[in-house]
Amino acid sequence: KKAKDEKKFRSELAKGQKVVTIGGIHGKVTELKENTILIEVDNGVKIKVERSAVSLNSVAELGDQPS
């Protein structure tokens, strides 16, 4: 069930959403492609990661306050 939920979450990613990668990198989604996403981790610092590397929504799972 958890794998099913993660797959659903990854397919529903949206621009502006705060996420955490499986490597523990926190950032905000800035661009979505079929297999990759671009995450802004700091002002102007962006990294490209595989969709499968995104593990959870930081707002829902970690209790972060939206900014």
Short mmCIF file of the C-alpha atoms (twelve columns), coordinates in Angstrom:
data_MODEL
# 
_entry.id   MODEL 
# 
loop_
_atom_site.group_PDB 
_atom_site.id 
_atom_site.type_symbol 
_atom_site.label_atom_id 
_atom_site.label_alt_id 
_atom_site.label_comp_id 
_atom_site.label_asym_id 
_atom_site.label_seq_id 
_atom_site.Cartn_x 
_atom_site.Cartn_y 
_atom_site.Cartn_z 
_atom_site.pdbx_PDB_model_num 
ATOM 1  C CA . LYS A 1  0.000  0.000  0.000   1 
ATOM 2  C CA . LYS A 2  2.806  2.444  0.827   1 
ATOM 3  C CA . ALA A 3  4.420  1.877  -2.590  1 
ATOM 4  C CA . LYS A 4  1.049  2.476  -4.248  1 
ATOM 5  C CA . ASP A 5  0.608  5.738  -2.297  1 
ATOM 6  C CA . GLU A 6  4.120  6.924  -3.249  1 
ATOM 7  C CA . LYS A 7  3.498  6.179  -6.932  1 
ATOM 8  C CA . LYS A 8  0.232  8.137  -6.796  1 
ATOM 9  C CA . PHE A 9  1.974  11.037 -5.017  1 
ATOM 10 C CA . ARG A 10 4.749  11.163 -7.655  1 
ATOM 11 C CA . SER A 11 2.230  11.185 -10.496 1 
ATOM 12 C CA . GLU A 12 0.353  14.103 -8.886  1 
ATOM 13 C CA . LEU A 13 3.369  16.357 -8.264  1 
ATOM 14 C CA . ALA A 14 2.706  20.011 -9.033  1 
ATOM 15 C CA . LYS A 15 4.774  23.154 -9.518  1 
ATOM 16 C CA . GLY A 16 5.394  24.986 -6.255  1 
ATOM 17 C CA . GLN A 17 4.953  21.874 -4.110  1 
ATOM 18 C CA . LYS A 18 7.516  21.325 -1.336  1 
ATOM 19 C CA . VAL A 19 9.103  17.867 -1.423  1 
ATOM 20 C CA . VAL A 20 11.886 15.784 0.111   1 
ATOM 21 C CA . THR A 21 14.044 13.402 -1.934  1 
ATOM 22 C CA . ILE A 22 15.088 9.940  -0.769  1 
ATOM 23 C CA . GLY A 23 18.518 11.491 -0.158  1 
ATOM 24 C CA . GLY A 24 17.011 13.987 2.296   1 
ATOM 25 C CA . ILE A 25 17.176 17.079 0.063   1 
ATOM 26 C CA . HIS A 26 14.345 19.529 0.726   1 
ATOM 27 C CA . GLY A 27 13.129 21.820 -2.036  1 
ATOM 28 C CA . LYS A 28 10.278 23.231 -4.084  1 
ATOM 29 C CA . VAL A 29 9.236  21.793 -7.455  1 
ATOM 30 C CA . THR A 30 9.879  24.323 -10.237 1 
ATOM 31 C CA . GLU A 31 9.578  22.181 -13.386 1 
ATOM 32 C CA . LEU A 32 8.041  18.804 -14.208 1 
ATOM 33 C CA . LYS A 33 8.962  16.464 -17.052 1 
ATOM 34 C CA . GLU A 34 7.941  12.872 -17.754 1 
ATOM 35 C CA . ASN A 35 10.691 11.190 -15.711 1 
ATOM 36 C CA . THR A 36 12.486 14.100 -14.013 1 
ATOM 37 C CA . ILE A 37 11.683 17.136 -11.921 1 
ATOM 38 C CA . LEU A 38 13.610 20.324 -11.225 1 
ATOM 39 C CA . ILE A 39 13.774 21.260 -7.540  1 
ATOM 40 C CA . GLU A 40 14.831 24.659 -6.198  1 
ATOM 41 C CA . VAL A 41 16.788 24.022 -2.998  1 
ATOM 42 C CA . ASP A 42 17.834 27.642 -2.335  1 
ATOM 43 C CA . ASN A 43 17.415 31.016 -4.036  1 
ATOM 44 C CA . GLY A 44 18.379 30.285 -7.650  1 
ATOM 45 C CA . VAL A 45 19.945 26.889 -6.841  1 
ATOM 46 C CA . LYS A 46 18.131 24.148 -8.750  1 
ATOM 47 C CA . ILE A 47 18.805 20.448 -9.124  1 
ATOM 48 C CA . LYS A 48 17.321 17.904 -11.491 1 
ATOM 49 C CA . VAL A 49 16.242 14.583 -9.971  1 
ATOM 50 C CA . GLU A 50 14.339 11.513 -11.107 1 
ATOM 51 C CA . ARG A 51 10.672 11.464 -10.118 1 
ATOM 52 C CA . SER A 52 11.376 8.180  -8.340  1 
ATOM 53 C CA . ALA A 53 13.831 10.022 -6.039  1 
ATOM 54 C CA . VAL A 54 11.026 12.102 -4.490  1 
ATOM 55 C CA . SER A 55 9.871  10.378 -1.342  1 
ATOM 56 C CA . LEU A 56 7.276  12.626 0.264   1 
ATOM 57 C CA . ASN A 57 5.476  15.917 0.484   1 
ATOM 58 C CA . SER A 58 7.296  17.911 3.169   1 
ATOM 59 C CA . VAL A 59 4.223  19.932 4.173   1 
ATOM 60 C CA . ALA A 60 1.938  16.936 4.720   1 
ATOM 61 C CA . GLU A 61 4.458  14.450 6.097   1 
ATOM 62 C CA . LEU A 62 6.853  16.637 8.096   1 
ATOM 63 C CA . GLY A 63 4.411  19.226 9.346   1 
ATOM 64 C CA . ASP A 64 6.262  22.175 7.773   1 
ATOM 65 C CA . GLN A 65 4.309  25.395 7.718   1 
ATOM 66 C CA . PRO A 66 3.571  26.708 4.196   1 
ATOM 67 C CA . SER A 67 5.551  29.842 3.401   1 
# 
